[in-house]
Amino acid sequence: MQRRRIVVVEDEDNLLEALKYNLTKEGYDVSAAGNGREGLALATEVWADLVILDIMLPEMDGLDVCRHIRGDSDVPILMLTAKGEEVDKVVGLELGADDYMVKPFGMRELLARVRALLRRPRHDTDDSNAKVLVSGDLELDPSSHTVKLNHVNLDLKPREFDLLALLMARKGKVYTRHEILDRLWGQDYIGDTRTVDVHVRWLREKVEPDPGNPERIVTIRGVGYRFQG
Ligand code: CA
């Protein structure tokens, strides 16, 4: 079974490190951000199974991040609040957060909540809230986890799907190999950026009319890759 991916958005370094450590130890893939803006980008670009979101964050607060995520996703959101932020907590739940924890909390309790949230059925997996990404005859549907080329289903491996989804969600944006590695494999992945090149090559063989002369997943020499179209 594919590892579940959790996006953690928290600006307190110690807590962020503790969350990353414990979640990774439990077998989850963790992508982390230290401010709201970065957190929102992660939560929307990476196919997260769960988002752990602090409320008081630099750049964009957790409530705004929550509202934006809910604009097109039903991913479970667990909010973290400091003592005395009771009002925010209520607003957070109204904005669509699924659960909240008041700091300081025990890691065991947090891991139990995470497991419970991940067990819940997702709504957006069947009622297709998530946007279908289209480029010419190529269609990626996040809700059904399918990719079609000229109406024919492609058989993509999970990482290939994630990679294509990441690139297609922001057409024209150049991703460095390190960014792609962090987003899809997590910051603690031991391995190098050649992993990214290999997956790009496999993906091109499936989605490019002429894999030797890619028109969709374009190499930006010395930088990384971008989706064109
Ligand atoms: Ca905070």
mmCIF file of C-alpha atoms and ligand atoms in Angstrom:
data_model
loop_
_atom_site.group_PDB
_atom_site.id
_atom_site.type_symbol
_atom_site.label_atom_id
_atom_site.label_comp_id
_atom_site.label_asym_id
_atom_site.label_seq_id
_atom_site.Cartn_x
_atom_site.Cartn_y
_atom_site.Cartn_z
ATOM 1 C CA MET A 1 0.000 0.000 0.000
ATOM 2 C CA GLN A 2 1.162 3.496 -0.772
ATOM 3 C CA ARG A 3 2.414 5.523 2.171
ATOM 4 C CA ARG A 4 0.014 8.226 3.319
ATOM 5 C CA ARG A 5 1.271 11.750 2.893
ATOM 6 C CA ILE A 6 0.845 14.401 5.570
ATOM 7 C CA VAL A 7 1.493 18.107 5.106
ATOM 8 C CA VAL A 8 2.514 19.842 8.345
ATOM 9 C CA VAL A 9 2.360 23.638 8.601
ATOM 10 C CA GLU A 10 3.879 24.946 11.837
ATOM 11 C CA ASP A 11 6.231 27.845 12.529
ATOM 12 C CA GLU A 12 7.608 26.664 15.854
ATOM 13 C CA ASP A 13 10.766 24.837 14.841
ATOM 14 C CA ASN A 14 10.879 22.488 17.812
ATOM 15 C CA LEU A 15 7.287 21.411 17.396
ATOM 16 C CA LEU A 16 7.687 21.070 13.629
ATOM 17 C CA GLU A 17 10.731 18.842 14.093
ATOM 18 C CA ALA A 18 8.934 16.740 16.717
ATOM 19 C CA LEU A 19 5.925 16.310 14.412
ATOM 20 C CA LYS A 20 8.096 15.374 11.442
ATOM 21 C CA TYR A 21 10.072 12.907 13.514
ATOM 22 C CA ASN A 22 7.075 11.172 15.035
ATOM 23 C CA LEU A 23 4.943 11.070 11.891
ATOM 24 C CA THR A 24 7.831 9.726 9.821
ATOM 25 C CA LYS A 25 8.481 7.082 12.460
ATOM 26 C CA GLU A 26 4.827 6.037 12.167
ATOM 27 C CA GLY A 27 5.385 5.404 8.462
ATOM 28 C CA TYR A 28 3.924 8.555 6.945
ATOM 29 C CA ASP A 29 5.538 10.671 4.254
ATOM 30 C CA VAL A 30 5.817 14.179 5.661
ATOM 31 C CA SER A 31 6.056 17.451 3.759
ATOM 32 C CA ALA A 32 6.623 20.437 6.013
ATOM 33 C CA ALA A 33 6.252 24.204 5.771
ATOM 34 C CA GLY A 34 7.056 26.933 8.284
ATOM 35 C CA ASN A 35 4.638 29.611 7.110
ATOM 36 C CA GLY A 36 1.111 29.850 5.773
ATOM 37 C CA ARG A 37 1.909 30.745 2.195
ATOM 38 C CA GLU A 38 4.305 27.854 1.730
ATOM 39 C CA GLY A 39 1.901 25.570 3.572
ATOM 40 C CA LEU A 40 -0.948 26.421 1.232
ATOM 41 C CA ALA A 41 1.276 25.803 -1.796
ATOM 42 C CA LEU A 42 2.261 22.413 -0.401
ATOM 43 C CA ALA A 43 -1.278 21.429 0.508
ATOM 44 C CA THR A 44 -2.569 22.260 -2.958
ATOM 45 C CA GLU A 45 0.327 20.953 -5.032
ATOM 46 C CA VAL A 46 1.014 17.740 -3.210
ATOM 47 C CA TRP A 47 -1.672 15.085 -2.957
ATOM 48 C CA ALA A 48 -1.944 15.174 0.791
ATOM 49 C CA ASP A 49 -3.967 12.625 2.740
ATOM 50 C CA LEU A 50 -4.037 14.942 5.749
ATOM 51 C CA VAL A 51 -3.013 18.503 6.640
ATOM 52 C CA ILE A 52 -1.869 19.476 10.133
ATOM 53 C CA LEU A 53 -2.238 23.217 10.339
ATOM 54 C CA ASP A 54 -1.212 25.670 13.030
ATOM 55 C CA ILE A 55 -3.455 28.734 13.343
ATOM 56 C CA MET A 56 -0.954 31.449 14.207
ATOM 57 C CA LEU A 57 1.462 31.480 11.272
ATOM 58 C CA PRO A 58 3.603 34.089 9.546
ATOM 59 C CA GLU A 59 2.633 35.384 6.095
ATOM 60 C CA MET A 60 -0.830 33.821 5.987
ATOM 61 C CA ASP A 61 -2.655 32.578 9.058
ATOM 62 C CA GLY A 62 -3.953 29.052 9.407
ATOM 63 C CA LEU A 63 -7.587 30.091 9.076
ATOM 64 C CA ASP A 64 -6.921 31.644 5.673
ATOM 65 C CA VAL A 65 -4.945 28.608 4.621
ATOM 66 C CA CYS A 66 -7.826 26.385 5.740
ATOM 67 C CA ARG A 67 -10.362 28.452 3.788
ATOM 68 C CA HIS A 68 -8.251 28.276 0.632
ATOM 69 C CA ILE A 69 -7.693 24.526 0.904
ATOM 70 C CA ARG A 70 -11.422 23.984 1.381
ATOM 71 C CA GLY A 71 -12.032 25.894 -1.852
ATOM 72 C CA ASP A 72 -11.234 22.769 -3.816
ATOM 73 C CA SER A 73 -10.358 19.918 -1.518
ATOM 74 C CA ASP A 74 -11.880 17.728 1.165
ATOM 75 C CA VAL A 75 -8.532 16.671 2.581
ATOM 76 C CA PRO A 76 -8.865 16.185 6.369
ATOM 77 C CA ILE A 77 -7.471 19.169 8.280
ATOM 78 C CA LEU A 78 -6.284 18.960 11.870
ATOM 79 C CA MET A 79 -5.804 22.413 13.371
ATOM 80 C CA LEU A 80 -3.362 23.243 16.125
ATOM 81 C CA THR A 81 -4.290 26.063 18.450
ATOM 82 C CA ALA A 82 -2.501 27.721 21.321
ATOM 83 C CA LYS A 83 -4.285 28.078 24.654
ATOM 84 C CA GLY A 84 -6.586 31.082 24.647
ATOM 85 C CA GLU A 85 -7.337 30.874 20.936
ATOM 86 C CA GLU A 86 -10.717 29.267 21.612
ATOM 87 C CA VAL A 87 -12.507 31.667 19.288
ATOM 88 C CA ASP A 88 -10.176 30.819 16.411
ATOM 89 C CA LYS A 89 -10.764 27.171 17.097
ATOM 90 C CA VAL A 90 -14.514 27.582 16.564
ATOM 91 C CA VAL A 91 -13.937 29.611 13.418
ATOM 92 C CA GLY A 92 -11.543 26.932 12.196
ATOM 93 C CA LEU A 93 -14.196 24.254 12.511
ATOM 94 C CA GLU A 94 -16.705 26.510 10.759
ATOM 95 C CA LEU A 95 -14.230 26.943 7.931
ATOM 96 C CA GLY A 96 -14.127 23.209 7.492
ATOM 97 C CA ALA A 97 -11.321 21.931 9.704
ATOM 98 C CA ASP A 98 -12.092 18.378 10.841
ATOM 99 C CA ASP A 99 -10.483 18.361 14.241
ATOM 100 C CA TYR A 100 -8.313 20.532 16.479
ATOM 101 C CA MET A 101 -5.812 20.093 19.247
ATOM 102 C CA VAL A 102 -4.850 22.610 21.899
ATOM 103 C CA LYS A 103 -1.125 23.080 22.559
ATOM 104 C CA PRO A 104 0.670 21.653 24.377
ATOM 105 C CA PHE A 105 -0.500 18.181 23.417
ATOM 106 C CA GLY A 106 0.996 14.721 23.701
ATOM 107 C CA MET A 107 2.370 13.069 20.571
ATOM 108 C CA ARG A 108 0.476 9.819 21.256
ATOM 109 C CA GLU A 109 -2.769 11.736 21.346
ATOM 110 C CA LEU A 110 -1.892 13.505 18.114
ATOM 111 C CA LEU A 111 -0.981 10.261 16.355
ATOM 112 C CA ALA A 112 -4.269 8.724 17.493
ATOM 113 C CA ARG A 113 -6.214 11.680 16.023
ATOM 114 C CA VAL A 114 -4.237 11.408 12.799
ATOM 115 C CA ARG A 115 -5.081 7.723 12.470
ATOM 116 C CA ALA A 116 -8.751 8.426 13.156
ATOM 117 C CA LEU A 117 -8.893 11.177 10.527
ATOM 118 C CA LEU A 118 -7.174 9.002 7.933
ATOM 119 C CA ARG A 119 -9.721 6.231 8.524
ATOM 120 C CA ARG A 120 -12.611 8.498 7.612
ATOM 121 C CA PRO A 121 -13.908 8.131 4.084
ATOM 122 C CA ARG A 122 -13.050 11.084 1.880
ATOM 123 C CA HIS A 123 -15.933 12.785 0.134
ATOM 124 C CA ASP A 124 -13.929 14.227 -2.686
ATOM 125 C CA THR A 125 -12.798 10.804 -3.811
ATOM 126 C CA ASP A 126 -16.287 10.052 -5.090
ATOM 127 C CA ASP A 127 -17.994 13.368 -5.703
ATOM 128 C CA SER A 128 -15.040 14.792 -7.621
ATOM 129 C CA ASN A 129 -14.611 18.206 -6.073
ATOM 130 C CA ALA A 130 -11.013 18.246 -7.192
ATOM 131 C CA LYS A 131 -10.337 19.889 -10.494
ATOM 132 C CA VAL A 132 -9.591 17.770 -13.534
ATOM 133 C CA LEU A 133 -6.347 18.971 -15.096
ATOM 134 C CA VAL A 134 -6.421 19.116 -18.883
ATOM 135 C CA SER A 135 -3.786 19.766 -21.494
ATOM 136 C CA GLY A 136 -4.765 18.963 -25.061
ATOM 137 C CA ASP A 137 -5.655 15.279 -25.190
ATOM 138 C CA LEU A 138 -4.108 14.627 -21.775
ATOM 139 C CA GLU A 139 -6.455 14.553 -18.775
ATOM 140 C CA LEU A 140 -5.592 14.002 -15.139
ATOM 141 C CA ASP A 141 -8.429 13.429 -12.693
ATOM 142 C CA PRO A 142 -7.277 13.696 -9.046
ATOM 143 C CA SER A 143 -10.541 12.335 -7.639
ATOM 144 C CA SER A 144 -10.441 9.071 -9.547
ATOM 145 C CA HIS A 145 -6.627 9.040 -9.653
ATOM 146 C CA THR A 146 -6.682 8.429 -13.387
ATOM 147 C CA VAL A 147 -4.823 9.855 -16.358
ATOM 148 C CA LYS A 148 -6.206 9.618 -19.857
ATOM 149 C CA LEU A 149 -4.468 10.238 -23.142
ATOM 150 C CA ASN A 150 -6.880 10.661 -25.997
ATOM 151 C CA HIS A 151 -9.624 9.085 -23.793
ATOM 152 C CA VAL A 152 -7.553 5.980 -23.089
ATOM 153 C CA ASN A 153 -6.519 5.261 -19.488
ATOM 154 C CA LEU A 154 -2.779 5.344 -18.854
ATOM 155 C CA ASP A 155 -1.178 2.989 -16.386
ATOM 156 C CA LEU A 156 0.934 5.286 -14.183
ATOM 157 C CA LYS A 157 2.812 4.300 -11.051
ATOM 158 C CA PRO A 158 1.851 6.345 -7.955
ATOM 159 C CA ARG A 159 4.968 8.538 -8.086
ATOM 160 C CA GLU A 160 4.511 9.117 -11.806
ATOM 161 C CA PHE A 161 0.953 10.199 -11.141
ATOM 162 C CA ASP A 162 2.051 12.526 -8.326
ATOM 163 C CA LEU A 163 4.793 14.003 -10.477
ATOM 164 C CA LEU A 164 2.457 14.670 -13.375
ATOM 165 C CA ALA A 165 -0.150 16.135 -11.020
ATOM 166 C CA LEU A 166 2.411 18.429 -9.426
ATOM 167 C CA LEU A 167 3.630 19.736 -12.775
ATOM 168 C CA MET A 168 0.181 20.014 -14.393
ATOM 169 C CA ALA A 169 -1.339 21.844 -11.426
ATOM 170 C CA ARG A 170 0.964 24.769 -12.168
ATOM 171 C CA LYS A 171 1.605 24.801 -15.869
ATOM 172 C CA GLY A 172 4.584 26.930 -16.803
ATOM 173 C CA LYS A 173 6.112 26.906 -13.340
ATOM 174 C CA VAL A 174 9.673 25.588 -13.264
ATOM 175 C CA TYR A 175 10.316 23.065 -10.505
ATOM 176 C CA THR A 176 13.872 22.324 -9.485
ATOM 177 C CA ARG A 177 14.828 18.688 -9.003
ATOM 178 C CA HIS A 178 15.236 19.355 -5.288
ATOM 179 C CA GLU A 179 11.759 20.856 -5.043
ATOM 180 C CA ILE A 180 10.271 17.843 -6.781
ATOM 181 C CA LEU A 181 12.224 15.492 -4.542
ATOM 182 C CA ASP A 182 11.047 17.308 -1.398
ATOM 183 C CA ARG A 183 7.429 17.426 -2.508
ATOM 184 C CA LEU A 184 7.084 13.848 -3.665
ATOM 185 C CA TRP A 185 9.582 11.882 -1.637
ATOM 186 C CA GLY A 186 9.773 14.036 1.493
ATOM 187 C CA GLN A 187 12.686 15.934 2.935
ATOM 188 C CA ASP A 188 14.146 12.920 4.635
ATOM 189 C CA TYR A 189 14.429 10.862 1.483
ATOM 190 C CA ILE A 190 17.884 9.389 1.156
ATOM 191 C CA GLY A 191 18.767 9.445 -2.485
ATOM 192 C CA ASP A 192 19.615 11.988 -5.088
ATOM 193 C CA THR A 193 17.931 14.062 -7.730
ATOM 194 C CA ARG A 194 18.606 11.408 -10.366
ATOM 195 C CA THR A 195 15.503 9.726 -8.969
ATOM 196 C CA VAL A 196 13.556 12.668 -10.337
ATOM 197 C CA ASP A 197 15.188 12.387 -13.774
ATOM 198 C CA VAL A 198 14.373 8.701 -13.952
ATOM 199 C CA HIS A 199 10.719 9.287 -13.107
ATOM 200 C CA VAL A 200 10.514 12.115 -15.629
ATOM 201 C CA ARG A 201 11.896 9.765 -18.280
ATOM 202 C CA TRP A 202 9.321 7.071 -17.441
ATOM 203 C CA LEU A 203 6.533 9.623 -17.441
ATOM 204 C CA ARG A 204 7.592 11.045 -20.807
ATOM 205 C CA GLU A 205 7.417 7.598 -22.324
ATOM 206 C CA LYS A 206 3.764 7.488 -21.318
ATOM 207 C CA VAL A 207 2.527 11.010 -21.995
ATOM 208 C CA GLU A 208 4.747 12.401 -24.761
ATOM 209 C CA PRO A 209 3.949 11.780 -28.435
ATOM 210 C CA ASP A 210 7.719 11.691 -29.041
ATOM 211 C CA PRO A 211 9.519 11.002 -25.737
ATOM 212 C CA GLY A 212 12.858 11.913 -27.329
ATOM 213 C CA ASN A 213 11.572 15.414 -28.097
ATOM 214 C CA PRO A 214 9.324 16.211 -25.147
ATOM 215 C CA GLU A 215 6.740 18.916 -25.657
ATOM 216 C CA ARG A 216 4.877 18.559 -22.386
ATOM 217 C CA ILE A 217 7.429 17.923 -19.673
ATOM 218 C CA VAL A 218 10.214 20.215 -20.730
ATOM 219 C CA THR A 219 13.737 20.252 -19.293
ATOM 220 C CA ILE A 220 14.987 23.648 -18.214
ATOM 221 C CA ARG A 221 18.710 23.146 -18.504
ATOM 222 C CA GLY A 222 20.551 23.471 -15.210
ATOM 223 C CA VAL A 223 17.311 24.127 -13.311
ATOM 224 C CA GLY A 224 14.640 21.461 -13.528
ATOM 225 C CA TYR A 225 11.355 20.746 -15.249
ATOM 226 C CA ARG A 226 8.170 22.460 -16.224
ATOM 227 C CA PHE A 227 4.879 21.440 -17.776
ATOM 228 C CA GLN A 228 4.046 23.215 -20.971
ATOM 229 C CA GLY A 229 0.641 23.353 -22.611
HETATM 230 CA CA CA B 1 2.348 29.301 15.502
#
